[in-house]
PDB file of C-alpha atoms in Angstrom:
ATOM      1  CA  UNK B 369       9.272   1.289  -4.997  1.00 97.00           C
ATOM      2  CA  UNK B 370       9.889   0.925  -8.894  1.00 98.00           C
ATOM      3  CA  UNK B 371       8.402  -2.701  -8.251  1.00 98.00           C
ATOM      4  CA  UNK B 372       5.470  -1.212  -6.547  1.00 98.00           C
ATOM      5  CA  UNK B 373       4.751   1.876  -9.714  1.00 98.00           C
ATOM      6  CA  UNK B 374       4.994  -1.752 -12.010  1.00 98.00           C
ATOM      7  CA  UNK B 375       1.825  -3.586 -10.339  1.00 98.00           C
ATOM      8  CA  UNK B 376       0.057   0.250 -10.071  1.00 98.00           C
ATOM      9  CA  UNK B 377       0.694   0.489 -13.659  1.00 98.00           C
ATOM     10  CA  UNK B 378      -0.599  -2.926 -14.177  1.00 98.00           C
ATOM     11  CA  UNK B 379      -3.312  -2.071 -11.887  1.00 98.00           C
ATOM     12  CA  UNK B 380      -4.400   0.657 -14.300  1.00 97.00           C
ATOM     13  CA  UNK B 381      -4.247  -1.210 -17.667  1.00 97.00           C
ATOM     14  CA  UNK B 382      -6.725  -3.580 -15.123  1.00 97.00           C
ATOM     15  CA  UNK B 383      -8.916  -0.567 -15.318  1.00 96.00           C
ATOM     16  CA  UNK B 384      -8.183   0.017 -11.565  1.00 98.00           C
ATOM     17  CA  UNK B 385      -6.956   2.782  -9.293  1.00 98.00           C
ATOM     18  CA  UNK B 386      -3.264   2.586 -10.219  1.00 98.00           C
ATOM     19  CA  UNK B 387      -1.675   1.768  -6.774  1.00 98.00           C
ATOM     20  CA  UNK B 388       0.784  -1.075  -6.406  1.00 98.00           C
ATOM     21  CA  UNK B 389       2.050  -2.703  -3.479  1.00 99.00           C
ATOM     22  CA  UNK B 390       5.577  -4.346  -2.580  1.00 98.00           C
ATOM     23  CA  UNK B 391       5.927  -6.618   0.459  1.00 98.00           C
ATOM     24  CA  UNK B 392      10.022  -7.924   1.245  1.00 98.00           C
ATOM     25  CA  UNK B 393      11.384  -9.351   4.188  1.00 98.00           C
ATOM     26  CA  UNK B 394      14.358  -8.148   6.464  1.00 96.00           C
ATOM     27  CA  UNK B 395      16.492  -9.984   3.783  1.00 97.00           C
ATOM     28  CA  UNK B 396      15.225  -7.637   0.731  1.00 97.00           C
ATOM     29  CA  UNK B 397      13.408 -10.837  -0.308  1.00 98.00           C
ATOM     30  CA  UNK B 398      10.208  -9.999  -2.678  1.00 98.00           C
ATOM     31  CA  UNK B 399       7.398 -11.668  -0.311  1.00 98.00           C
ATOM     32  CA  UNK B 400       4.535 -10.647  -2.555  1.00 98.00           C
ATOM     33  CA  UNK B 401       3.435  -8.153  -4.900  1.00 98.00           C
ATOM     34  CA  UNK B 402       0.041  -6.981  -5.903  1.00 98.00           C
ATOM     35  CA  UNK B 403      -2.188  -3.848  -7.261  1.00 98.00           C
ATOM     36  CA  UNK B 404      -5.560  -2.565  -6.709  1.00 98.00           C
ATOM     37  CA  UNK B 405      -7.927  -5.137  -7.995  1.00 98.00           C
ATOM     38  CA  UNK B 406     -11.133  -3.975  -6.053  1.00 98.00           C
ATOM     39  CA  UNK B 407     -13.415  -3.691  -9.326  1.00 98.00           C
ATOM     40  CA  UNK B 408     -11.743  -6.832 -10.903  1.00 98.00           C
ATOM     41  CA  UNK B 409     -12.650  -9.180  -7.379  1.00 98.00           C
ATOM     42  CA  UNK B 410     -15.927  -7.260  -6.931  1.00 98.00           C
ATOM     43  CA  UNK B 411     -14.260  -6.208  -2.892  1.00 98.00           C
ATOM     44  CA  UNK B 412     -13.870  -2.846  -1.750  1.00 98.00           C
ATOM     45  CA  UNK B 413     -11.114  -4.360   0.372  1.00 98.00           C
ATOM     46  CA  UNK B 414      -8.596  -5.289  -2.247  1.00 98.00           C
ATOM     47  CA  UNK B 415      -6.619  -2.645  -2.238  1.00 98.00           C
ATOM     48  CA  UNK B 416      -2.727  -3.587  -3.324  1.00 98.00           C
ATOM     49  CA  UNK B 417      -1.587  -3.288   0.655  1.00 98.00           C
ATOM     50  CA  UNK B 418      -4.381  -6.054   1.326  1.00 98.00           C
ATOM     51  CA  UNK B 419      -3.949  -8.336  -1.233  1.00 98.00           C
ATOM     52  CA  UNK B 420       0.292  -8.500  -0.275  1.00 98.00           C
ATOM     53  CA  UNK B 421      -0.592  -8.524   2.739  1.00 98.00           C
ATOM     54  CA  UNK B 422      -2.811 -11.201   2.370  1.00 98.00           C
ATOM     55  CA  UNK B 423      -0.200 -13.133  -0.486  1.00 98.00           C
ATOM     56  CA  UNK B 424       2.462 -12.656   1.974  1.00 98.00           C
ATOM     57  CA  UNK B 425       0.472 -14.323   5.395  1.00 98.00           C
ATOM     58  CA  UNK B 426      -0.384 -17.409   3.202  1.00 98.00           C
ATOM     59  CA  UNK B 427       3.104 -17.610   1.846  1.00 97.00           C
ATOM     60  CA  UNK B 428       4.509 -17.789   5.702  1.00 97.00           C
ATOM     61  CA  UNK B 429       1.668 -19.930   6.998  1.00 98.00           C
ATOM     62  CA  UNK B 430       1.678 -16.794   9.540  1.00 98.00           C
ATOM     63  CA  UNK B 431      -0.567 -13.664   9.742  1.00 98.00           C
ATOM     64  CA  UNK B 432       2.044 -11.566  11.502  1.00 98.00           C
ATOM     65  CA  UNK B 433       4.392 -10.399   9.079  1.00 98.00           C
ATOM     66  CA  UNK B 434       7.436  -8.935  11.518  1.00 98.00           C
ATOM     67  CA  UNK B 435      10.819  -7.380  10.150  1.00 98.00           C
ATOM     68  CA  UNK B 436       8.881  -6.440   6.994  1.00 98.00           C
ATOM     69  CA  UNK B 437       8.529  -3.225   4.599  1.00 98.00           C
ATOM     70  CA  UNK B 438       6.053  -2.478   2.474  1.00 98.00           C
ATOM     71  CA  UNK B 439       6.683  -0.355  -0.891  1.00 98.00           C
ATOM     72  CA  UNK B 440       3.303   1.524  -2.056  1.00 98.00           C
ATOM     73  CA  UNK B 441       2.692   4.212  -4.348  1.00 98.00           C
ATOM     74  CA  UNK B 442       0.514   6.128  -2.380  1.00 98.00           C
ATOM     75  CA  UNK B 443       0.272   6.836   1.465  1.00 98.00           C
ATOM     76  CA  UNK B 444      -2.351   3.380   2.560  1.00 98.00           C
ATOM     77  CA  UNK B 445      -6.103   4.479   3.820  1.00 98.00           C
ATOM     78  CA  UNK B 446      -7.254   3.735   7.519  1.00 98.00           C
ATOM     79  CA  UNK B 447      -8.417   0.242   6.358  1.00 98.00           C
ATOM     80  CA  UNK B 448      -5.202  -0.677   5.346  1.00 98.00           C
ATOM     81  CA  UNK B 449      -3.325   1.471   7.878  1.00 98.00           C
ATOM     82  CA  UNK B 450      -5.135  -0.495  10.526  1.00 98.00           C
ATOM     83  CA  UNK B 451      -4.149  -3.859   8.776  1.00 98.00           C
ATOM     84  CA  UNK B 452      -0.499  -2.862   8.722  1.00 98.00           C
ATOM     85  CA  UNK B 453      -0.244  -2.618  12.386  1.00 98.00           C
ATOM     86  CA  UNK B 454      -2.203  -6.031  13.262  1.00 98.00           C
ATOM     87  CA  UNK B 455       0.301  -7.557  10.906  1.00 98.00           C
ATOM     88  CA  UNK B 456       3.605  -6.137  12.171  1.00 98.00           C
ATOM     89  CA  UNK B 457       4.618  -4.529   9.675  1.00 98.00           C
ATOM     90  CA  UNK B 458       7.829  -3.171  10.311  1.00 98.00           C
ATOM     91  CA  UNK B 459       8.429  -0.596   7.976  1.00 98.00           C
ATOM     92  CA  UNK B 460       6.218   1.586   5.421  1.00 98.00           C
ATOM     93  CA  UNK B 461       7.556   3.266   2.332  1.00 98.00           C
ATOM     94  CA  UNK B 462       5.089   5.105   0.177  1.00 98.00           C
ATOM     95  CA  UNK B 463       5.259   7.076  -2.874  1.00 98.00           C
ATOM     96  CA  UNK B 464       2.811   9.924  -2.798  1.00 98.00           C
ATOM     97  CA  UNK B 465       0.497  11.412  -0.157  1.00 98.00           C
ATOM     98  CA  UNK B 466      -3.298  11.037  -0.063  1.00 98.00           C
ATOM     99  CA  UNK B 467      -5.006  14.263   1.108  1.00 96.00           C
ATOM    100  CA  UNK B 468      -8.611  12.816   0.522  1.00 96.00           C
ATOM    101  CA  UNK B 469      -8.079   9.431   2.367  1.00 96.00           C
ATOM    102  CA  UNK B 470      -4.584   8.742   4.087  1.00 98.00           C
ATOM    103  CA  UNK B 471      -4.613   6.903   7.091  1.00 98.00           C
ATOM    104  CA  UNK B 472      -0.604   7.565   7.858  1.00 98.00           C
ATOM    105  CA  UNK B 473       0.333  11.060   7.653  1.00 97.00           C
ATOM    106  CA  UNK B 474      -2.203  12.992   5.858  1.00 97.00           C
ATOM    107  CA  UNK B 475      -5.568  12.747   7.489  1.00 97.00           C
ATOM    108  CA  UNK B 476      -5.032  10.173  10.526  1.00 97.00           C
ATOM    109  CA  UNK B 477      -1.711   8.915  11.512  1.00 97.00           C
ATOM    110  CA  UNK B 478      -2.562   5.268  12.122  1.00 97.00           C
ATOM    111  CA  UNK B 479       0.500   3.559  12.397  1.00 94.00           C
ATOM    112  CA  UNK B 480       1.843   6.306  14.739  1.00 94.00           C
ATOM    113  CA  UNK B 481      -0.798   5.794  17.765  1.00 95.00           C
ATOM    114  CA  UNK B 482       0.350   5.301  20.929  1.00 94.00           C
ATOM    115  CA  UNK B 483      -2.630   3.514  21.613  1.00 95.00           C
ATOM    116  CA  UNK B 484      -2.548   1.168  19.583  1.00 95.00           C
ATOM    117  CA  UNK B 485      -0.236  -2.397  20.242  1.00 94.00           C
ATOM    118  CA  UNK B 486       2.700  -1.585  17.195  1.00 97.00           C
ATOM    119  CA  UNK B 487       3.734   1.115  15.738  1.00 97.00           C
ATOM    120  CA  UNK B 488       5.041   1.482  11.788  1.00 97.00           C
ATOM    121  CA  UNK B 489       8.422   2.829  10.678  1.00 98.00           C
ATOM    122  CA  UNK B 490       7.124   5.569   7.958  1.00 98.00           C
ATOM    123  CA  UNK B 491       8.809   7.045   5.766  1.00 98.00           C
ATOM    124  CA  UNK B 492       7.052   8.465   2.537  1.00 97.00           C
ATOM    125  CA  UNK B 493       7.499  10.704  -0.808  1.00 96.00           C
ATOM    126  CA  UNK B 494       9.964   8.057  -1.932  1.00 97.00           C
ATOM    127  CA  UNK B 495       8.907   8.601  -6.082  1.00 97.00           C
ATOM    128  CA  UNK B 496       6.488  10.243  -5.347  1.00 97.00           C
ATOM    129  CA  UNK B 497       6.079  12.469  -8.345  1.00 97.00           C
ATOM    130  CA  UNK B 498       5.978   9.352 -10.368  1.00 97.00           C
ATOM    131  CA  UNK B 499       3.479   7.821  -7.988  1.00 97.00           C
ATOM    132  CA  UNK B 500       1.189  10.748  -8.581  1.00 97.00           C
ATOM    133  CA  UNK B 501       1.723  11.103 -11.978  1.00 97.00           C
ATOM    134  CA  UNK B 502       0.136   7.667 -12.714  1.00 97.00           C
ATOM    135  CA  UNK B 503      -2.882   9.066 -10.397  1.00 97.00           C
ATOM    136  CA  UNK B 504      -3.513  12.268 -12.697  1.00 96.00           C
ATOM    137  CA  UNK B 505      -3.098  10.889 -15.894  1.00 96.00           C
ATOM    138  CA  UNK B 506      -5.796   7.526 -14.683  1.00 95.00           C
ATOM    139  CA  UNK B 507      -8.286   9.966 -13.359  1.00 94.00           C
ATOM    140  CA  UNK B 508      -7.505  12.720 -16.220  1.00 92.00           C
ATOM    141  CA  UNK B 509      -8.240   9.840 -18.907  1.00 87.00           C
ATOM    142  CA  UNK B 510     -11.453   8.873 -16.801  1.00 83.00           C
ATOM    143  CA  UNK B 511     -13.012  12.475 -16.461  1.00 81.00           C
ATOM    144  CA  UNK B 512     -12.175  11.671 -20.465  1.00 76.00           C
ATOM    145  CA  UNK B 513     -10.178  15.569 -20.385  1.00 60.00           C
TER     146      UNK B 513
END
């Protein structure tokens, strides 16, 4: 996870929503790692989960990414949620909730459906306070307060 506060830091200094992203294999191998860079690459779909995601799939010549965690800073929205579980994703480790937009825990609990083909390993608040302190003081410095 302290990889995964690096790239959301980075991610800020970017001028983006600090939220970084950690994908390793069942090895603790460092597949990719990425932050948001949605304003940066002009796509509302490059959030930090996508891009490793993405990084990671090219990487293994393999779009399924089985026996896999991801490290993020803050719980993943449906989008990426619903990317997670077409990938295999094994495992998910986030920092801090999202009350406004989480697609794991907090509003939806994507990777939990029974309905859906996989189902994600979740388990969150790992640094979280840390994880939401880069959050408060990005949107604090924003609102300019």
């Amino acid at each position: 996870m302290a990889i995964a506060l690096v790239e959301a830091g980075l991610a800020a200094e970017r001028g983006e929503v600090p939220i970084g992203a950690v994908l390793i294999d069942g090895e603790g191998q460092i597949l990719a790692r990425n932050g948001n860079r949605s304003i940066e690459l002009c796509d509302p779909s490059a959030h930090a989960e996508m891009l490793v995601l993405r990084q990671a799939g090219i990487a293994l010549g393999n779009y399924r990414l089985p026996g896999t965690t991801l490290y993020v800073s803050l719980e993943p929205c449906v989008m990426c949620a619903g990317a997670l579980v077409h990938a295999r994703v094994q495992r998910l480790v986030y920092g801090a909730v999202d009350p406004k937009a989480g697609g794991v825990v907090s509003l939806f609990q994507v990777g939990q459906d029974s309905r859906l083909n996989h189902r994600l390993q979740v388990n969150g608040g790992l640094l979280a306070e840390e994880s939401a302190r880069l959050l408060r003081d990005f949107f604090k410095g924003r609102r300019g307060a």
